[in-house]
């Protein structure tokens, strides 16, 4: 498997890919499309629109990135706008369908295992109860503590969905708690 040395979160997600065929350039370019503070949780390859590219599940949204020689394509789906996710798998690959803001995006030819894991993790994230909009935030709670709580909740969801192993869960949880 290729080593990328892009960023620790991207490198960890890329290391889990069965194949990076058609996505090496996208993995290198991924930091250019990420928002400040956004981290990559999972990666998969697939075909969407005009070609083969990279699907990235981040801490804030789902991204499809194609960075070809002649054309580039970035489409993102913030979690708040995704209404549902559908996965249909074949023997080797499958199709991830994302319903967002009244639109339907079909990402085809995703490797079966990576696509199913990504779909399950995405469903778990969407099923997580959102904080009530009218609930006041305690003044004594620091933004850092809230961030740690949401990161731990996301980590729990990834483990429950089978997107990460128990060992990865323990390692990432320890890093999050060490950041306090």
PDB file of N, CA, C and O in Angstrom, residues 11-64:
ATOM      1  N   UNK A  11      -3.707  10.065   6.307  1.00  0.00           N
ATOM      2  CA  UNK A  11      -2.842   8.894   6.155  1.00  0.00           C
ATOM      3  C   UNK A  11      -3.470   7.652   6.786  1.00  0.00           C
ATOM      4  O   UNK A  11      -3.429   6.560   6.207  1.00  0.00           O
ATOM      5  N   UNK A  12      -4.072   7.812   7.981  1.00  0.00           N
ATOM      6  CA  UNK A  12      -4.695   6.675   8.672  1.00  0.00           C
ATOM      7  C   UNK A  12      -5.877   6.146   7.868  1.00  0.00           C
ATOM      8  O   UNK A  12      -6.046   4.931   7.717  1.00  0.00           O
ATOM      9  N   UNK A  13      -6.689   7.039   7.331  1.00  0.00           N
ATOM     10  CA  UNK A  13      -7.841   6.612   6.532  1.00  0.00           C
ATOM     11  C   UNK A  13      -7.385   5.982   5.218  1.00  0.00           C
ATOM     12  O   UNK A  13      -7.948   4.975   4.777  1.00  0.00           O
ATOM     13  N   UNK A  14      -6.362   6.543   4.585  1.00  0.00           N
ATOM     14  CA  UNK A  14      -5.858   6.016   3.314  1.00  0.00           C
ATOM     15  C   UNK A  14      -5.218   4.635   3.496  1.00  0.00           C
ATOM     16  O   UNK A  14      -5.301   3.789   2.610  1.00  0.00           O
ATOM     17  N   UNK A  15      -4.617   4.398   4.655  1.00  0.00           N
ATOM     18  CA  UNK A  15      -3.983   3.109   4.916  1.00  0.00           C
ATOM     19  C   UNK A  15      -5.007   1.975   4.951  1.00  0.00           C
ATOM     20  O   UNK A  15      -4.663   0.822   4.711  1.00  0.00           O
ATOM     21  N   UNK A  16      -6.262   2.292   5.224  1.00  0.00           N
ATOM     22  CA  UNK A  16      -7.315   1.274   5.292  1.00  0.00           C
ATOM     23  C   UNK A  16      -7.926   0.959   3.932  1.00  0.00           C
ATOM     24  O   UNK A  16      -8.694   0.016   3.818  1.00  0.00           O
ATOM     25  N   UNK A  17      -7.604   1.750   2.918  1.00  0.00           N
ATOM     26  CA  UNK A  17      -8.144   1.498   1.584  1.00  0.00           C
ATOM     27  C   UNK A  17      -7.547   0.224   1.006  1.00  0.00           C
ATOM     28  O   UNK A  17      -6.338   0.012   1.085  1.00  0.00           O
ATOM     29  N   UNK A  18      -8.391  -0.605   0.404  1.00  0.00           N
ATOM     30  CA  UNK A  18      -7.891  -1.813  -0.249  1.00  0.00           C
ATOM     31  C   UNK A  18      -7.050  -1.457  -1.460  1.00  0.00           C
ATOM     32  O   UNK A  18      -6.064  -2.106  -1.760  1.00  0.00           O
ATOM     33  N   UNK A  19      -7.478  -0.421  -2.170  1.00  0.00           N
ATOM     34  CA  UNK A  19      -6.764   0.036  -3.352  1.00  0.00           C
ATOM     35  C   UNK A  19      -6.919   1.542  -3.455  1.00  0.00           C
ATOM     36  O   UNK A  19      -7.985   2.085  -3.193  1.00  0.00           O
ATOM     37  N   UNK A  20      -5.846   2.206  -3.852  1.00  0.00           N
ATOM     38  CA  UNK A  20      -5.908   3.650  -4.064  1.00  0.00           C
ATOM     39  C   UNK A  20      -5.938   3.968  -5.557  1.00  0.00           C
ATOM     40  O   UNK A  20      -5.736   5.110  -5.948  1.00  0.00           O
ATOM     41  N   UNK A  21      -6.220   2.951  -6.376  1.00  0.00           N
ATOM     42  CA  UNK A  21      -6.274   3.141  -7.820  1.00  0.00           C
ATOM     43  C   UNK A  21      -7.292   4.226  -8.160  1.00  0.00           C
ATOM     44  O   UNK A  21      -8.446   4.177  -7.759  1.00  0.00           O
ATOM     45  N   UNK A  22      -6.860   5.233  -8.879  1.00  0.00           N
ATOM     46  CA  UNK A  22      -7.728   6.317  -9.279  1.00  0.00           C
ATOM     47  C   UNK A  22      -7.970   7.372  -8.217  1.00  0.00           C
ATOM     48  O   UNK A  22      -8.793   8.249  -8.406  1.00  0.00           O
ATOM     49  N   UNK A  23      -7.245   7.288  -7.094  1.00  0.00           N
ATOM     50  CA  UNK A  23      -7.496   8.244  -6.005  1.00  0.00           C
ATOM     51  C   UNK A  23      -6.227   8.828  -5.403  1.00  0.00           C
ATOM     52  O   UNK A  23      -6.307   9.611  -4.456  1.00  0.00           O
ATOM     53  N   UNK A  24      -5.073   8.484  -5.931  1.00  0.00           N
ATOM     54  CA  UNK A  24      -3.824   8.966  -5.331  1.00  0.00           C
ATOM     55  C   UNK A  24      -3.712  10.488  -5.374  1.00  0.00           C
ATOM     56  O   UNK A  24      -3.356  11.131  -4.391  1.00  0.00           O
ATOM     57  N   UNK A  25      -4.027  11.063  -6.508  1.00  0.00           N
ATOM     58  CA  UNK A  25      -3.962  12.521  -6.650  1.00  0.00           C
ATOM     59  C   UNK A  25      -4.969  13.191  -5.710  1.00  0.00           C
ATOM     60  O   UNK A  25      -4.688  14.207  -5.098  1.00  0.00           O
ATOM     61  N   UNK A  26      -6.153  12.577  -5.591  1.00  0.00           N
ATOM     62  CA  UNK A  26      -7.193  13.136  -4.723  1.00  0.00           C
ATOM     63  C   UNK A  26      -6.772  13.099  -3.257  1.00  0.00           C
ATOM     64  O   UNK A  26      -7.042  14.032  -2.507  1.00  0.00           O
ATOM     65  N   UNK A  27      -6.117  12.017  -2.847  1.00  0.00           N
ATOM     66  CA  UNK A  27      -5.652  11.926  -1.455  1.00  0.00           C
ATOM     67  C   UNK A  27      -4.648  13.046  -1.175  1.00  0.00           C
ATOM     68  O   UNK A  27      -4.704  13.692  -0.131  1.00  0.00           O
ATOM     69  N   UNK A  28      -3.758  13.299  -2.118  1.00  0.00           N
ATOM     70  CA  UNK A  28      -2.773  14.373  -1.954  1.00  0.00           C
ATOM     71  C   UNK A  28      -3.446  15.746  -1.902  1.00  0.00           C
ATOM     72  O   UNK A  28      -2.998  16.640  -1.193  1.00  0.00           O
ATOM     73  N   UNK A  29      -4.524  15.935  -2.658  1.00  0.00           N
ATOM     74  CA  UNK A  29      -5.209  17.234  -2.754  1.00  0.00           C
ATOM     75  C   UNK A  29      -6.294  17.444  -1.694  1.00  0.00           C
ATOM     76  O   UNK A  29      -6.831  18.543  -1.588  1.00  0.00           O
ATOM     77  N   UNK A  30      -6.632  16.418  -0.955  1.00  0.00           N
ATOM     78  CA  UNK A  30      -7.722  16.504   0.014  1.00  0.00           C
ATOM     79  C   UNK A  30      -7.572  17.656   1.022  1.00  0.00           C
ATOM     80  O   UNK A  30      -8.556  18.353   1.291  1.00  0.00           O
ATOM     81  N   UNK A  31      -6.382  17.936   1.550  1.00  0.00           N
ATOM     82  CA  UNK A  31      -6.277  19.057   2.498  1.00  0.00           C
ATOM     83  C   UNK A  31      -6.720  20.398   1.913  1.00  0.00           C
ATOM     84  O   UNK A  31      -7.163  21.277   2.657  1.00  0.00           O
ATOM     85  N   UNK A  32      -6.648  20.548   0.600  1.00  0.00           N
ATOM     86  CA  UNK A  32      -7.042  21.806  -0.042  1.00  0.00           C
ATOM     87  C   UNK A  32      -8.543  22.061   0.029  1.00  0.00           C
ATOM     88  O   UNK A  32      -8.974  23.203  -0.061  1.00  0.00           O
ATOM     89  N   UNK A  33      -9.349  21.005   0.169  1.00  0.00           N
ATOM     90  CA  UNK A  33     -10.804  21.184   0.198  1.00  0.00           C
ATOM     91  C   UNK A  33     -11.395  21.058   1.604  1.00  0.00           C
ATOM     92  O   UNK A  33     -12.581  21.293   1.791  1.00  0.00           O
ATOM     93  N   UNK A  34     -10.560  20.707   2.567  1.00  0.00           N
ATOM     94  CA  UNK A  34     -11.060  20.582   3.938  1.00  0.00           C
ATOM     95  C   UNK A  34     -11.189  21.936   4.599  1.00  0.00           C
ATOM     96  O   UNK A  34     -10.399  22.843   4.350  1.00  0.00           O
ATOM     97  N   UNK A  35     -12.203  22.066   5.456  1.00  0.00           N
ATOM     98  CA  UNK A  35     -12.389  23.283   6.227  1.00  0.00           C
ATOM     99  C   UNK A  35     -11.434  23.265   7.416  1.00  0.00           C
ATOM    100  O   UNK A  35     -10.938  22.208   7.811  1.00  0.00           O
ATOM    101  N   UNK A  36     -11.207  24.420   7.995  1.00  0.00           N
ATOM    102  CA  UNK A  36     -10.339  24.513   9.163  1.00  0.00           C
ATOM    103  C   UNK A  36     -10.922  23.683  10.302  1.00  0.00           C
ATOM    104  O   UNK A  36     -12.104  23.770  10.619  1.00  0.00           O
ATOM    105  N   UNK A  37     -10.097  22.836  10.885  1.00  0.00           N
ATOM    106  CA  UNK A  37     -10.518  21.991  11.994  1.00  0.00           C
ATOM    107  C   UNK A  37     -11.234  20.712  11.571  1.00  0.00           C
ATOM    108  O   UNK A  37     -11.559  19.886  12.410  1.00  0.00           O
ATOM    109  N   UNK A  38     -11.479  20.531  10.288  1.00  0.00           N
ATOM    110  CA  UNK A  38     -12.176  19.342   9.792  1.00  0.00           C
ATOM    111  C   UNK A  38     -11.188  18.182   9.697  1.00  0.00           C
ATOM    112  O   UNK A  38     -10.072  18.341   9.213  1.00  0.00           O
ATOM    113  N   UNK A  39     -11.594  17.011  10.162  1.00  0.00           N
ATOM    114  CA  UNK A  39     -10.730  15.835  10.107  1.00  0.00           C
ATOM    115  C   UNK A  39     -11.383  14.735   9.277  1.00  0.00           C
ATOM    116  O   UNK A  39     -12.604  14.632   9.214  1.00  0.00           O
ATOM    117  N   UNK A  40     -10.551  13.923   8.658  1.00  0.00           N
ATOM    118  CA  UNK A  40     -11.012  12.819   7.825  1.00  0.00           C
ATOM    119  C   UNK A  40     -11.146  11.574   8.691  1.00  0.00           C
ATOM    120  O   UNK A  40     -10.219  11.203   9.400  1.00  0.00           O
ATOM    121  N   UNK A  41     -12.318  10.940   8.614  1.00  0.00           N
ATOM    122  CA  UNK A  41     -12.575   9.740   9.404  1.00  0.00           C
ATOM    123  C   UNK A  41     -12.496   8.468   8.558  1.00  0.00           C
ATOM    124  O   UNK A  41     -12.007   7.452   9.017  1.00  0.00           O
ATOM    125  N   UNK A  42     -13.009   8.522   7.323  1.00  0.00           N
ATOM    126  CA  UNK A  42     -12.999   7.355   6.438  1.00  0.00           C
ATOM    127  C   UNK A  42     -12.838   7.800   4.994  1.00  0.00           C
ATOM    128  O   UNK A  42     -13.267   8.898   4.639  1.00  0.00           O
ATOM    129  N   UNK A  43     -12.248   6.911   4.191  1.00  0.00           N
ATOM    130  CA  UNK A  43     -12.100   7.157   2.758  1.00  0.00           C
ATOM    131  C   UNK A  43     -12.571   5.933   1.981  1.00  0.00           C
ATOM    132  O   UNK A  43     -12.473   4.806   2.466  1.00  0.00           O
ATOM    133  N   UNK A  44     -13.045   6.175   0.768  1.00  0.00           N
ATOM    134  CA  UNK A  44     -13.389   5.107  -0.164  1.00  0.00           C
ATOM    135  C   UNK A  44     -13.247   5.678  -1.570  1.00  0.00           C
ATOM    136  O   UNK A  44     -13.220   6.892  -1.761  1.00  0.00           O
ATOM    137  N   UNK A  45     -13.133   4.801  -2.543  1.00  0.00           N
ATOM    138  CA  UNK A  45     -13.075   5.239  -3.934  1.00  0.00           C
ATOM    139  C   UNK A  45     -14.431   4.964  -4.582  1.00  0.00           C
ATOM    140  O   UNK A  45     -15.201   4.130  -4.101  1.00  0.00           O
ATOM    141  N   UNK A  46     -14.714   5.679  -5.654  1.00  0.00           N
ATOM    142  CA  UNK A  46     -15.969   5.472  -6.356  1.00  0.00           C
ATOM    143  C   UNK A  46     -16.056   6.329  -7.596  1.00  0.00           C
ATOM    144  O   UNK A  46     -15.188   7.169  -7.849  1.00  0.00           O
ATOM    145  N   UNK A  47     -17.111   6.117  -8.366  1.00  0.00           N
ATOM    146  CA  UNK A  47     -17.346   6.864  -9.592  1.00  0.00           C
ATOM    147  C   UNK A  47     -18.588   7.720  -9.388  1.00  0.00           C
ATOM    148  O   UNK A  47     -19.651   7.216  -9.028  1.00  0.00           O
ATOM    149  N   UNK A  48     -18.431   9.016  -9.623  1.00  0.00           N
ATOM    150  CA  UNK A  48     -19.541   9.953  -9.482  1.00  0.00           C
ATOM    151  C   UNK A  48     -19.392  11.017 -10.558  1.00  0.00           C
ATOM    152  O   UNK A  48     -18.299  11.546 -10.760  1.00  0.00           O
ATOM    153  N   UNK A  49     -20.457  11.319 -11.240  1.00  0.00           N
ATOM    154  CA  UNK A  49     -20.384  12.345 -12.275  1.00  0.00           C
ATOM    155  C   UNK A  49     -19.465  11.927 -13.398  1.00  0.00           C
ATOM    156  O   UNK A  49     -19.676  10.913 -14.049  1.00  0.00           O
ATOM    157  N   UNK A  50     -18.398  12.684 -13.580  1.00  0.00           N
ATOM    158  CA  UNK A  50     -17.526  12.493 -14.736  1.00  0.00           C
ATOM    159  C   UNK A  50     -16.376  11.518 -14.531  1.00  0.00           C
ATOM    160  O   UNK A  50     -15.541  11.355 -15.405  1.00  0.00           O
ATOM    161  N   UNK A  51     -16.258  10.921 -13.358  1.00  0.00           N
ATOM    162  CA  UNK A  51     -15.145   9.994 -13.253  1.00  0.00           C
ATOM    163  C   UNK A  51     -14.882   9.434 -11.885  1.00  0.00           C
ATOM    164  O   UNK A  51     -15.611   9.665 -10.928  1.00  0.00           O
ATOM    165  N   UNK A  52     -13.793   8.675 -11.837  1.00  0.00           N
ATOM    166  CA  UNK A  52     -13.353   8.007 -10.628  1.00  0.00           C
ATOM    167  C   UNK A  52     -12.746   9.018  -9.672  1.00  0.00           C
ATOM    168  O   UNK A  52     -11.988   9.892 -10.084  1.00  0.00           O
ATOM    169  N   UNK A  53     -13.072   8.898  -8.395  1.00  0.00           N
ATOM    170  CA  UNK A  53     -12.536   9.835  -7.423  1.00  0.00           C
ATOM    171  C   UNK A  53     -12.543   9.267  -6.028  1.00  0.00           C
ATOM    172  O   UNK A  53     -12.613   8.058  -5.822  1.00  0.00           O
ATOM    173  N   UNK A  54     -12.504  10.161  -5.072  1.00  0.00           N
ATOM    174  CA  UNK A  54     -12.364   9.812  -3.665  1.00  0.00           C
ATOM    175  C   UNK A  54     -13.584  10.290  -2.888  1.00  0.00           C
ATOM    176  O   UNK A  54     -14.028  11.424  -3.062  1.00  0.00           O
ATOM    177  N   UNK A  55     -14.109   9.425  -2.043  1.00  0.00           N
ATOM    178  CA  UNK A  55     -15.199   9.776  -1.143  1.00  0.00           C
ATOM    179  C   UNK A  55     -14.591   9.875   0.251  1.00  0.00           C
ATOM    180  O   UNK A  55     -13.950   8.932   0.714  1.00  0.00           O
ATOM    181  N   UNK A  56     -14.770  11.028   0.891  1.00  0.00           N
ATOM    182  CA  UNK A  56     -14.204  11.246   2.224  1.00  0.00           C
ATOM    183  C   UNK A  56     -15.320  11.551   3.210  1.00  0.00           C
ATOM    184  O   UNK A  56     -16.109  12.465   2.994  1.00  0.00           O
ATOM    185  N   UNK A  57     -15.383  10.769   4.275  1.00  0.00           N
ATOM    186  CA  UNK A  57     -16.301  11.062   5.371  1.00  0.00           C
ATOM    187  C   UNK A  57     -15.476  11.807   6.403  1.00  0.00           C
ATOM    188  O   UNK A  57     -14.492  11.276   6.916  1.00  0.00           O
ATOM    189  N   UNK A  58     -15.858  13.047   6.668  1.00  0.00           N
ATOM    190  CA  UNK A  58     -15.085  13.871   7.591  1.00  0.00           C
ATOM    191  C   UNK A  58     -15.888  14.115   8.864  1.00  0.00           C
ATOM    192  O   UNK A  58     -17.001  13.620   9.023  1.00  0.00           O
ATOM    193  N   UNK A  59     -15.334  14.914   9.724  1.00  0.00           N
ATOM    194  CA  UNK A  59     -16.013  15.261  10.965  1.00  0.00           C
ATOM    195  C   UNK A  59     -17.216  16.160  10.722  1.00  0.00           C
ATOM    196  O   UNK A  59     -18.055  16.312  11.607  1.00  0.00           O
ATOM    197  N   UNK A  60     -17.333  16.755   9.509  1.00  0.00           N
ATOM    198  CA  UNK A  60     -18.395  17.716   9.260  1.00  0.00           C
ATOM    199  C   UNK A  60     -19.265  17.439   8.039  1.00  0.00           C
ATOM    200  O   UNK A  60     -20.361  17.978   7.922  1.00  0.00           O
ATOM    201  N   UNK A  61     -18.777  16.618   7.108  1.00  0.00           N
ATOM    202  CA  UNK A  61     -19.529  16.414   5.872  1.00  0.00           C
ATOM    203  C   UNK A  61     -18.979  15.225   5.099  1.00  0.00           C
ATOM    204  O   UNK A  61     -17.925  14.681   5.432  1.00  0.00           O
ATOM    205  N   UNK A  62     -19.712  14.851   4.064  1.00  0.00           N
ATOM    206  CA  UNK A  62     -19.274  13.833   3.121  1.00  0.00           C
ATOM    207  C   UNK A  62     -18.810  14.579   1.881  1.00  0.00           C
ATOM    208  O   UNK A  62     -19.491  15.481   1.402  1.00  0.00           O
ATOM    209  N   UNK A  63     -17.635  14.213   1.355  1.00  0.00           N
ATOM    210  CA  UNK A  63     -17.053  14.921   0.213  1.00  0.00           C
ATOM    211  C   UNK A  63     -16.740  13.924  -0.899  1.00  0.00           C
ATOM    212  O   UNK A  63     -16.224  12.843  -0.632  1.00  0.00           O
ATOM    213  N   UNK A  64     -17.048  14.305  -2.138  1.00  0.00           N
ATOM    214  CA  UNK A  64     -16.563  13.570  -3.304  1.00  0.00           C
ATOM    215  C   UNK A  64     -15.573  14.481  -4.002  1.00  0.00           C
ATOM    216  O   UNK A  64     -15.878  15.631  -4.303  1.00  0.00           O
TER     217      UNK A  64
END
